[in-house]
Short mmCIF file of C-alpha atoms and ligand atoms in Angstrom, two decimals:
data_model
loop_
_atom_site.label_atom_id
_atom_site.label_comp_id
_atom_site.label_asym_id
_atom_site.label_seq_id
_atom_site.Cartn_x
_atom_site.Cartn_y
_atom_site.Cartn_z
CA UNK Z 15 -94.39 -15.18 -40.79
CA UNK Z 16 -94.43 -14.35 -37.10
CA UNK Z 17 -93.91 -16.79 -34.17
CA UNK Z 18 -97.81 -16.58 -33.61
CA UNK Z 19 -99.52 -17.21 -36.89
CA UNK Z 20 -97.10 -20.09 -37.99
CA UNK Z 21 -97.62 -23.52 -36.54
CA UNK Z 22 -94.96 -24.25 -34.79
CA UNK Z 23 -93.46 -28.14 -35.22
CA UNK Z 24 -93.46 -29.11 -31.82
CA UNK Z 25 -89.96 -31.19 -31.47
CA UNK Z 26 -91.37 -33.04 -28.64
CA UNK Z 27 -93.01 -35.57 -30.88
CA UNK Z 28 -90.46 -36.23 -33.39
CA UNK Z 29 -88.68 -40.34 -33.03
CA UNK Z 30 -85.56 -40.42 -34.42
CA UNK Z 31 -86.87 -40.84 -38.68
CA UNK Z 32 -89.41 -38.30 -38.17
CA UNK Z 33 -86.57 -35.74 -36.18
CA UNK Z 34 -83.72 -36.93 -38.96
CA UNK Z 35 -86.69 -35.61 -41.87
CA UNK Z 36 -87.01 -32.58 -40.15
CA UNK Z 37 -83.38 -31.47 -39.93
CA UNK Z 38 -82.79 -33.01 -43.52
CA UNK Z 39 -85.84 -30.37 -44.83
CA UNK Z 40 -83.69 -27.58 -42.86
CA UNK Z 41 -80.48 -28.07 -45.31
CA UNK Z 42 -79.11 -29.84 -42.45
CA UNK Z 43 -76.92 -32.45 -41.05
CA UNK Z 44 -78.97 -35.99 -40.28
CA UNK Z 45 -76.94 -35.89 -36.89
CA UNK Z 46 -78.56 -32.31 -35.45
CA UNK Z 47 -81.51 -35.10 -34.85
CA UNK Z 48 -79.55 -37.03 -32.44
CA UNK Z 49 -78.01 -34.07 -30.67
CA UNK Z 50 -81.45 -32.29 -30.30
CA UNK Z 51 -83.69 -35.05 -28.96
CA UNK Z 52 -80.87 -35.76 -26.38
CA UNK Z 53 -81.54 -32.49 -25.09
CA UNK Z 54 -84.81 -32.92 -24.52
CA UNK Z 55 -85.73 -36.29 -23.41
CA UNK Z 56 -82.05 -37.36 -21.99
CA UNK Z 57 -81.35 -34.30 -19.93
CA UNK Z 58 -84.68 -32.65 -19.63
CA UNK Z 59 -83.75 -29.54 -21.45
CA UNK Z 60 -86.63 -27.18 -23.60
CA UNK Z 61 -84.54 -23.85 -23.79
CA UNK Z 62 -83.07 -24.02 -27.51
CA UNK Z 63 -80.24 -21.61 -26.36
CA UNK Z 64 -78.98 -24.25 -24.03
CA UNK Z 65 -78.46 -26.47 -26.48
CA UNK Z 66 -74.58 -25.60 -26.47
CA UNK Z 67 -73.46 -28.31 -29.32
CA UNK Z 68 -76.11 -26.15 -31.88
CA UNK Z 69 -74.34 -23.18 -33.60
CA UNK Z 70 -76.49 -20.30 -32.87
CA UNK Z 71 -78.09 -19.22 -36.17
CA UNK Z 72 -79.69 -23.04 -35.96
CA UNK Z 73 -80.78 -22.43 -32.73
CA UNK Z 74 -82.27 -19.11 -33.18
CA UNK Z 75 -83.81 -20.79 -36.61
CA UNK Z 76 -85.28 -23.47 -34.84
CA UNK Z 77 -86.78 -20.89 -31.93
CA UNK Z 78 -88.85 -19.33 -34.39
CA UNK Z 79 -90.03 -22.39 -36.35
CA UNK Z 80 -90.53 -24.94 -33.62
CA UNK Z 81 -91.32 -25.48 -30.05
CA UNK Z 82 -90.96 -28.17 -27.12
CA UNK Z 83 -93.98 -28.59 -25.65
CA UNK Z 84 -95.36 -30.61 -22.69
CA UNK Z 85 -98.85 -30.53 -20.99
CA UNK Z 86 -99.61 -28.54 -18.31
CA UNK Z 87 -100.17 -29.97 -14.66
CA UNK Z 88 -103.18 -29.40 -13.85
CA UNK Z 89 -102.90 -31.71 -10.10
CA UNK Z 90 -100.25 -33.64 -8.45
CA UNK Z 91 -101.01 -35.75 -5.18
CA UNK Z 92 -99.08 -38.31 -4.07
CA UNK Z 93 -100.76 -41.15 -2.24
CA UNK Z 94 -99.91 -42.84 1.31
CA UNK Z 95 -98.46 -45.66 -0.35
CA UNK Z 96 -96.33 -43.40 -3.01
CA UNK Z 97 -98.15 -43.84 -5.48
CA UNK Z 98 -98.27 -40.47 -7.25
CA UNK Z 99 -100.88 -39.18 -10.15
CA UNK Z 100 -101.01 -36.25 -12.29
CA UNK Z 101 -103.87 -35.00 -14.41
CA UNK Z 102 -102.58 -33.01 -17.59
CA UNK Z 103 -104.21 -30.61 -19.32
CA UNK Z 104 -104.23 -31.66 -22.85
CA UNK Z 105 -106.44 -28.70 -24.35
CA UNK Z 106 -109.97 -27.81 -24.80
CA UNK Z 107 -111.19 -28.85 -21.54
CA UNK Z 108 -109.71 -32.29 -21.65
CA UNK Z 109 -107.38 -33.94 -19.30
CA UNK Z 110 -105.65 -37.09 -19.34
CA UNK Z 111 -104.29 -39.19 -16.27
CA UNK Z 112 -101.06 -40.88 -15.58
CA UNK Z 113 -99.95 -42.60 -12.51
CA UNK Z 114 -96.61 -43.70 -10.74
CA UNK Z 115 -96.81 -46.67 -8.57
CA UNK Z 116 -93.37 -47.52 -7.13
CA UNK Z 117 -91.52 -50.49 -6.15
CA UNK Z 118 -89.23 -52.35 -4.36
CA UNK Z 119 -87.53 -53.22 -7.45
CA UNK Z 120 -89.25 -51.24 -10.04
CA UNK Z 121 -90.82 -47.89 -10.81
CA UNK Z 122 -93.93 -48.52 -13.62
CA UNK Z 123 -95.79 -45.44 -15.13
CA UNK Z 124 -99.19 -45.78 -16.68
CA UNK Z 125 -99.78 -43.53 -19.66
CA UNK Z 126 -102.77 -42.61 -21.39
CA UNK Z 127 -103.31 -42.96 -25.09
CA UNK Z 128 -106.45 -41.29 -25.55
CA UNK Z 129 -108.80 -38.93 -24.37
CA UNK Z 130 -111.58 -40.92 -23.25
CA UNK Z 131 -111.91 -44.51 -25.07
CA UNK Z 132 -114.47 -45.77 -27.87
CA UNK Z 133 -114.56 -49.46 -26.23
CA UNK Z 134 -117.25 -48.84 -23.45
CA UNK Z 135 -116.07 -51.90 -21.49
CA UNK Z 136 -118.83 -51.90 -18.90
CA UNK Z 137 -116.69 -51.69 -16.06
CA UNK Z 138 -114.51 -48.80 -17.11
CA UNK Z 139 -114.41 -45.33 -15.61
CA UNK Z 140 -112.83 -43.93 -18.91
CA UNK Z 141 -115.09 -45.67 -21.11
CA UNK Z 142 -118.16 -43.74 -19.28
CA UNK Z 143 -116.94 -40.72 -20.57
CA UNK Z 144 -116.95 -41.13 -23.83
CA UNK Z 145 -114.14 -40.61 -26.46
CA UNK Z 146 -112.79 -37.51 -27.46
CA UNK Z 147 -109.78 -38.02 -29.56
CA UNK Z 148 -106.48 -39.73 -29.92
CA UNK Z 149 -103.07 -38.53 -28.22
CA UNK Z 150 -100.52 -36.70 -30.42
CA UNK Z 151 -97.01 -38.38 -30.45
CA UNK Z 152 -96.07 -35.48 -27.95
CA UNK Z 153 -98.54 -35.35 -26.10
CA UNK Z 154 -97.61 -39.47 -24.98
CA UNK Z 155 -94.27 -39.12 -24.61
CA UNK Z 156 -94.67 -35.82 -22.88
CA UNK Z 157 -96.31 -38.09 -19.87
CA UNK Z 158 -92.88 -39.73 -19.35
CA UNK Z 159 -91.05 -36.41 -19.88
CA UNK Z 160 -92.69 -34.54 -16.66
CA UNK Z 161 -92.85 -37.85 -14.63
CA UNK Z 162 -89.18 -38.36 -15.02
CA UNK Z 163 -88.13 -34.72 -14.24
CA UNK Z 164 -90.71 -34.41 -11.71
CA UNK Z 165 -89.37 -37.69 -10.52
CA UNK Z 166 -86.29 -36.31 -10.39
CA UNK Z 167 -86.44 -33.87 -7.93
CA UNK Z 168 -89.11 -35.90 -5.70
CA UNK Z 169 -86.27 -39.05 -5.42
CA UNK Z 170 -83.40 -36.35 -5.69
CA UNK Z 171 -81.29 -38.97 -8.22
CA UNK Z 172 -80.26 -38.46 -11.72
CA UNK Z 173 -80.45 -42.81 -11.26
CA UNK Z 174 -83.49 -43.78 -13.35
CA UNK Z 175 -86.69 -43.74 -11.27
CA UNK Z 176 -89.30 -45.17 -14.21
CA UNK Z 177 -87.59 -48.58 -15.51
CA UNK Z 178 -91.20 -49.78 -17.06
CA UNK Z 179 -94.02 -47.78 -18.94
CA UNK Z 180 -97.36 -49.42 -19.26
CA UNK Z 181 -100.20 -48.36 -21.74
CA UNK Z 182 -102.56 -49.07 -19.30
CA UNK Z 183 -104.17 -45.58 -18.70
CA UNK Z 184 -107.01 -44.02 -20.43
CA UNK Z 185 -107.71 -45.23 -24.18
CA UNK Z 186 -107.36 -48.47 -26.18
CA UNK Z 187 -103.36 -47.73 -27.48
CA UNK Z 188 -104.14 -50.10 -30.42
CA UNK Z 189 -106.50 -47.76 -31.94
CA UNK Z 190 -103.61 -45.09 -31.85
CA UNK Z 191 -101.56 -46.93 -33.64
CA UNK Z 192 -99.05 -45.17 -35.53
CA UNK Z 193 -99.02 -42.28 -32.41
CA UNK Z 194 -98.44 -44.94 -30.02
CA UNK Z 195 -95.64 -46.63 -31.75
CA UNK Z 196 -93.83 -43.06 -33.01
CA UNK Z 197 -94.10 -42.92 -29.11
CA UNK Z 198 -92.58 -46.00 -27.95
CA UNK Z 199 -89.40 -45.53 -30.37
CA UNK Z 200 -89.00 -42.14 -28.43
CA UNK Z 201 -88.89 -44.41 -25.11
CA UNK Z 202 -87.26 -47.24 -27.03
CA UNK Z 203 -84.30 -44.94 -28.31
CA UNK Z 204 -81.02 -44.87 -26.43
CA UNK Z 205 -80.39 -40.99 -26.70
CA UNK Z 206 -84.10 -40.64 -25.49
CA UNK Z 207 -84.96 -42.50 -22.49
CA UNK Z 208 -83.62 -45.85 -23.09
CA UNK Z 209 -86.07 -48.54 -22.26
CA UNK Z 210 -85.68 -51.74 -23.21
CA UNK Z 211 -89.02 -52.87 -25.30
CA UNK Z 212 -89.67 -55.94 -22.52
CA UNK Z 213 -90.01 -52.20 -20.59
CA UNK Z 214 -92.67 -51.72 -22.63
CA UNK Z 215 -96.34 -52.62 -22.11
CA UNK Z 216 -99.34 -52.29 -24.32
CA UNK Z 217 -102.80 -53.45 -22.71
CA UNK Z 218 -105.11 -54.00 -25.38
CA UNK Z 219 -109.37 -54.82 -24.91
CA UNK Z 220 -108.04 -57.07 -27.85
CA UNK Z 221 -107.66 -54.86 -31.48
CA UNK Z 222 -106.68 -58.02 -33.28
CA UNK Z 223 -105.63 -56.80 -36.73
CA UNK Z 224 -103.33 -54.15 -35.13
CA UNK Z 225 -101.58 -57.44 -32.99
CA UNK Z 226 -99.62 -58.57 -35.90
CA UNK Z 227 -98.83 -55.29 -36.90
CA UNK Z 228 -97.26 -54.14 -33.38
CA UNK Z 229 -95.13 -57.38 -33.65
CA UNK Z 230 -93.91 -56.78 -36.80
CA UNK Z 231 -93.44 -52.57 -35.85
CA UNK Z 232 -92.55 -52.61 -32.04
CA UNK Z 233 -92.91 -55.64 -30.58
CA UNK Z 234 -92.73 -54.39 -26.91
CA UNK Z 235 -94.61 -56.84 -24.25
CA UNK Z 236 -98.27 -57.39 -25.08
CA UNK Z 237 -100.93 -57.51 -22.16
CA UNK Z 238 -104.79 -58.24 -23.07
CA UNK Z 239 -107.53 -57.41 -21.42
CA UNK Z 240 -109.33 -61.30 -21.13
CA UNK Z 241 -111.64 -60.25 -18.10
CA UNK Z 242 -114.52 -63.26 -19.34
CA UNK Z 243 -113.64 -67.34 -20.50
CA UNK Z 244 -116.55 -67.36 -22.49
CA UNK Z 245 -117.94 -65.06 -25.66
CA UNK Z 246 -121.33 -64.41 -23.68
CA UNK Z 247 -119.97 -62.45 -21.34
CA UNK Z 248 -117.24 -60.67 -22.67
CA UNK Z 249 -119.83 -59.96 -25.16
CA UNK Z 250 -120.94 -57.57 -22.57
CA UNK Z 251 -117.99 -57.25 -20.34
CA UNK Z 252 -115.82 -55.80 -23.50
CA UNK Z 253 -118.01 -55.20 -26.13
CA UNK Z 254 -115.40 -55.29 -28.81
CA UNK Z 255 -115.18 -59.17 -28.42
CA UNK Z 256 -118.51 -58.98 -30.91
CA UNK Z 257 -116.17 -57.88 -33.60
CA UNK Z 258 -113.03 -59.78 -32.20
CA UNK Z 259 -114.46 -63.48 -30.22
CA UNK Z 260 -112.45 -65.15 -27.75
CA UNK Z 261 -111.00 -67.96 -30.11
CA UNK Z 262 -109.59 -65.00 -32.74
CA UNK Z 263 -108.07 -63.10 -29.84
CA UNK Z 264 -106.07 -66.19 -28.62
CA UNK Z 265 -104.68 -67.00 -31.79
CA UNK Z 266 -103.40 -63.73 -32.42
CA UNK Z 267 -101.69 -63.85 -29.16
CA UNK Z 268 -100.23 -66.96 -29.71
CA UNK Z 269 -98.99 -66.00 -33.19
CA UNK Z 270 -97.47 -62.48 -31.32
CA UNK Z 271 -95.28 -65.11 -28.88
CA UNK Z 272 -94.54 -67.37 -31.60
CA UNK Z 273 -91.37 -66.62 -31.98
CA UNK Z 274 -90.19 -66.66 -28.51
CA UNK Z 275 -89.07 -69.70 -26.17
CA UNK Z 276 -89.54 -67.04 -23.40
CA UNK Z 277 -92.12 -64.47 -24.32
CA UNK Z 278 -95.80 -64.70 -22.32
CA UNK Z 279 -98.85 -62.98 -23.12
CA UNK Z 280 -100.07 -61.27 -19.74
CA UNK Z 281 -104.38 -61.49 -19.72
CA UNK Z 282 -105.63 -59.33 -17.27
CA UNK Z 283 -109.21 -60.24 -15.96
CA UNK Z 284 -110.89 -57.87 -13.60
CA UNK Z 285 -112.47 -59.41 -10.37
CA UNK Z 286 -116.23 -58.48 -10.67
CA UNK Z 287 -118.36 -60.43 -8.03
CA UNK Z 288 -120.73 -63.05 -8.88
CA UNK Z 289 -120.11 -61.87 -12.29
CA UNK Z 290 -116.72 -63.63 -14.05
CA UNK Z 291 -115.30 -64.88 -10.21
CA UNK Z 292 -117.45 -68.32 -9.59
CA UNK Z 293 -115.54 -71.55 -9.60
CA UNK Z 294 -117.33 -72.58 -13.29
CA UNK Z 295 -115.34 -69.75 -14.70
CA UNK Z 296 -111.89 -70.51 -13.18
CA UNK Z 297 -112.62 -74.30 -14.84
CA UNK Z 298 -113.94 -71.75 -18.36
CA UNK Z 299 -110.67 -70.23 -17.92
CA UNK Z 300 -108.08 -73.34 -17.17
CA UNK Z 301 -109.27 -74.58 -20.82
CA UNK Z 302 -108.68 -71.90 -22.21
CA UNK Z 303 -105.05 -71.21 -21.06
CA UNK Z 304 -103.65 -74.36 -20.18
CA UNK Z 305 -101.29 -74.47 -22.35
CA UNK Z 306 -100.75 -71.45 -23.14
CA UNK Z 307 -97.33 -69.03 -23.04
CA UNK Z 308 -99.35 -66.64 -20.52
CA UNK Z 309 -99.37 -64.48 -17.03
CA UNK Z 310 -102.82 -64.29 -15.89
CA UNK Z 311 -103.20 -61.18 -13.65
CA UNK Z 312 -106.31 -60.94 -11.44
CA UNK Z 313 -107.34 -56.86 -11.24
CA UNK Z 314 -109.29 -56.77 -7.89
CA UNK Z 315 -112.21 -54.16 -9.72
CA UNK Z 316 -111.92 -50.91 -8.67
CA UNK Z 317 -115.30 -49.18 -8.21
CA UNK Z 318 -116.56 -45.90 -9.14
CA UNK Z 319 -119.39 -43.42 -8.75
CA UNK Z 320 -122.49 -44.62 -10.28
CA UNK Z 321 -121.37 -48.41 -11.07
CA UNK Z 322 -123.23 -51.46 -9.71
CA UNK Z 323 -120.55 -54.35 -10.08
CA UNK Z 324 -119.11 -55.28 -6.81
CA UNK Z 325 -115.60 -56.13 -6.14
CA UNK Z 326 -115.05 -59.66 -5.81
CA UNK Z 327 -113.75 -60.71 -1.55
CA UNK Z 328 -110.80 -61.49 -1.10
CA UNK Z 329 -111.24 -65.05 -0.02
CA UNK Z 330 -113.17 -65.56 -3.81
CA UNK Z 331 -109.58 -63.75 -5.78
CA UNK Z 332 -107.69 -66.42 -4.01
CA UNK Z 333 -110.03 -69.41 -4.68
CA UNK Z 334 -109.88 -68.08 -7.99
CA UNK Z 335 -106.04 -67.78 -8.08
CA UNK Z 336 -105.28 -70.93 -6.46
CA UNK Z 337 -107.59 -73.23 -9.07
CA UNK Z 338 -105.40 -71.53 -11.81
CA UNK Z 339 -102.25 -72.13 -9.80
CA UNK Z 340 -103.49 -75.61 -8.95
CA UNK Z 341 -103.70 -76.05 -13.02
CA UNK Z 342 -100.60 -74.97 -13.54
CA UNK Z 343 -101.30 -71.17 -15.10
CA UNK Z 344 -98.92 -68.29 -13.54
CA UNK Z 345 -101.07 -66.52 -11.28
CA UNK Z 346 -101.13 -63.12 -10.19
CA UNK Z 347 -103.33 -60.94 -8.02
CA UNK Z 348 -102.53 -57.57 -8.60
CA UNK Z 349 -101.86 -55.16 -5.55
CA UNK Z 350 -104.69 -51.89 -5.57
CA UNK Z 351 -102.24 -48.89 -4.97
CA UNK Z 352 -103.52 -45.41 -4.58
CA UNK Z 353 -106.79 -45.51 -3.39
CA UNK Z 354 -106.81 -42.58 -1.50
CA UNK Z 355 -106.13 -40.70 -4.29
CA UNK Z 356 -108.32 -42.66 -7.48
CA UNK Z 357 -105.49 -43.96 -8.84
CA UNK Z 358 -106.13 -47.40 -9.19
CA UNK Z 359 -106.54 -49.16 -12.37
CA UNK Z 360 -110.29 -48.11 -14.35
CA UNK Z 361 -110.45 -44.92 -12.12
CA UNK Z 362 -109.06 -42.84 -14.33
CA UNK Z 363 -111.70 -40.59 -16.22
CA UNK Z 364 -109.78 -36.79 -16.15
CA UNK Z 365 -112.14 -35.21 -13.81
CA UNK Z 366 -110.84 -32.42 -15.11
CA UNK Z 367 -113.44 -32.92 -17.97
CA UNK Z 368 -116.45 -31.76 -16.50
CA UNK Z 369 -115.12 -29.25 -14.36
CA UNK Z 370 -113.67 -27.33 -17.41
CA UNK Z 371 -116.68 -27.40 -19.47
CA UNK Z 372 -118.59 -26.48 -16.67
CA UNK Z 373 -116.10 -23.51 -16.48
CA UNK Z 374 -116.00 -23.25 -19.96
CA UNK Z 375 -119.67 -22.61 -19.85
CA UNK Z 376 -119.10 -20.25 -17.49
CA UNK Z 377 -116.81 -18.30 -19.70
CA UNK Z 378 -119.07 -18.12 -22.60
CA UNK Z 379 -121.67 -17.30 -20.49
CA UNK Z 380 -119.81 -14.19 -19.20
CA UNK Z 381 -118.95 -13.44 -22.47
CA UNK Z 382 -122.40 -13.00 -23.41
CA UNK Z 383 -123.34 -10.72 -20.38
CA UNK Z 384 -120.43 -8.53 -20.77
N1 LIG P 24 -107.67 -50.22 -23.53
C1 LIG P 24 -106.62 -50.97 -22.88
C2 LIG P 24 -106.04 -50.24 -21.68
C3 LIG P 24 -107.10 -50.05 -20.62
S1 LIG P 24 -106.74 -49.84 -18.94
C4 LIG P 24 -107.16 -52.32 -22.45
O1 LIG P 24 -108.35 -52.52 -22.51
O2 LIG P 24 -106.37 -53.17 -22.08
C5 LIG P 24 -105.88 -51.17 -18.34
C6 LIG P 24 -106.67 -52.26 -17.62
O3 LIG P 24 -107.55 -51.80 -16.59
C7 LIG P 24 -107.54 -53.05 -18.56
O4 LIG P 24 -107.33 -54.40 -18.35
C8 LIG P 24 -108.91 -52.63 -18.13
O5 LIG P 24 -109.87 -53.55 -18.52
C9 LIG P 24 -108.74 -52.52 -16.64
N2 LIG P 24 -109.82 -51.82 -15.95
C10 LIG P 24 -110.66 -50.91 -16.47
N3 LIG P 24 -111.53 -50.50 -15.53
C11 LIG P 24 -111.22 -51.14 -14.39
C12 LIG P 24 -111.75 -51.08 -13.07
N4 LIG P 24 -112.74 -50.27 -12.75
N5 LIG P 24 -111.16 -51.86 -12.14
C13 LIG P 24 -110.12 -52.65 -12.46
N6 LIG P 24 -109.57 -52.72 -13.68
C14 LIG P 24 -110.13 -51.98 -14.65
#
């Protein structure tokens, strides 16, 4: 079979198991796995003929049966405040979104998990555009891929630019499961990129039977989406609290920490005004966590076109803040970075999207005339 009708096994998404099966099925050595996916995540390299440490007939094998793919860039801006976002191309006319927000003493990229997101949380950019499918293993780690090399030549350092990786982009990574975790042993692996799994972040809306089984699988940090103290609202704030309530969330974070003197849960709970911010729900909320080995992290919202919910003032996130504080909860508010450019947190919905199916439109369109 020719290069073009075979389906290429795209080495990108291979962990270390899945890339030591693949050699094994080859008649070769378990240790071509190692060497190979140092080439490509470690030093950035796609070009099998630059893999010197490969005899030639396996590279020239491996040209014709597989291929090292990563998305294509579709836009790059970099904000005032350096935060920089990319959209990728991911097929079809779907895009994802990632975003680098730098630090003093940290560099974080958000990843996406999905195209689009079944949870319709009502205050979600992504979740108004509906789901399309899940992320290949490649197509995740490819996000940390380009951002490091592009990185790379932005910072002009071979030092490591990204220390964390949060799944807080577009999707619910719980419902990816065994992509997301094939994933994070890429990140996780020492000839790969290295990161420690306290590196790691999942954000979850709260997929409770999928809690225990990241513990037991990858148990990188955990970060849940709270956003409400009481099951009426996040009945309609996150819909998937219906299926999941309040009480069964907290237990299953509490069994994910169990085992840890030091380990936290982080909830995140978006600042909508007059909505979840009034002083009734900071008391909701102090009942509910005191106690509890947790970060609470305030998101000021972020809006978007066509919402109604408000963000909360200032002066109401830091009433809010310091009646948790007050109580004894770790409080955070977190910063907004790249506004200019729609980066913040809930903003990012692949524009990409409707511009391609317009265009896509277009194209069949043309098609027919011609
Ligand atoms: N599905 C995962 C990841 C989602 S994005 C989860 O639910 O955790 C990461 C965080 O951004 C979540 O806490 C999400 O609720 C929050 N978020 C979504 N839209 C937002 C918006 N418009 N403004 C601020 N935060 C938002």
């Amino acid at each position: 079979m020719d290069k073009e009708t075979q389906t290429l096994t795209n080495l990108m998404g291979l962990d270390r198991s899945a890339m030591i099966d693949y050699f094994v099925s080859l008649n070769e050595k378990p240790f071509r796995a190692q060497q190979v996916m140092q080439w490509i995540h470690q030093w950035g390299v796609r070009d099998f003929d630059k893999m010197t440490n490969i005899g030639k007939a396996l590279r020239a094998k491996l040209a014709t049966i597989s291929e090292i793919t990563v998305p294509e860039i579709v836009s790059d801006q970099i904000s005032v405040d350096g935060t920089r976002k990319w959209l990728l191309d991911v097929q079809k006319g779907n895009a994802i979104e990632m975003v680098f927000i730098p630090e003093d003493t940290r560099g974080t990229l958000c990843i996406s998990s999905q195209v689009g997101c079944t949870l319709n949380c009502s205050f979600c950019a992504t979740g108004k555009q509906g789901y399309n499918r899940n992320l290949s293993v490649a197509e995740i780690v490819a996000q940390l891929w380009v951002a490091k090399h592009l990185l790379a030549e932005q910072y002009q350092t071979e030092d490591r630019i990204v220390t964390n990786v949060v799944m807080m982009g577009m999707g619910e990574p719980l419902l990816n499961f065994d992509n997301v975790i094939a994933a994070m042993n890429i990140m996780q692996d020492d000839f790969c990129f290295g990161l420690s799994k306290r590196r790691i972040t999942v954000s979850t809306a709260g997929v409770v039977p999928a809690m225990s089984k990241l513990k037991e699988e990858s148990p990188v940090t955990l970060a849940v989406s709270l956003h409400a103290p009481n099951d009426e609202l996040r009945n309609e704030l996150v819909p998937l609290n219906k299926k999941y309530n309040i009480e069964t969330l907290l237990a299953a974070c509490e069994a994910y920490v169990s085992d840890s003197q030091r380990a936290k849960v982080t909830f995140e709970y978006v600042m909508l005004e007059e909505i979840n911010d009034l002083d009734e729900h900071a008391e909701q909320l102090i009942q509910l966590l005191k106690n509890f080995p947790c970060k609470l992290n305030l998101i000021p919202f972020n809006p978007f076109d066509g919402i109604a919910y408000k963000r909360s003032s200032n002066n109401r996130i830091n009433r809010f803040r310091d009646k948790l504080k007050m109580a004894g909860i770790i409080t955070t508010v977190r910063k907004t970075r790249g506004d200019d450019i729609d980066a913040a947190c809930g903003q990012l919905a692949g524009d990409f999207v409707d511009r391609t199916r317009r265009s896509m439109k277009n194209k069949t369109l043309n098609n027919k005339i011609n």
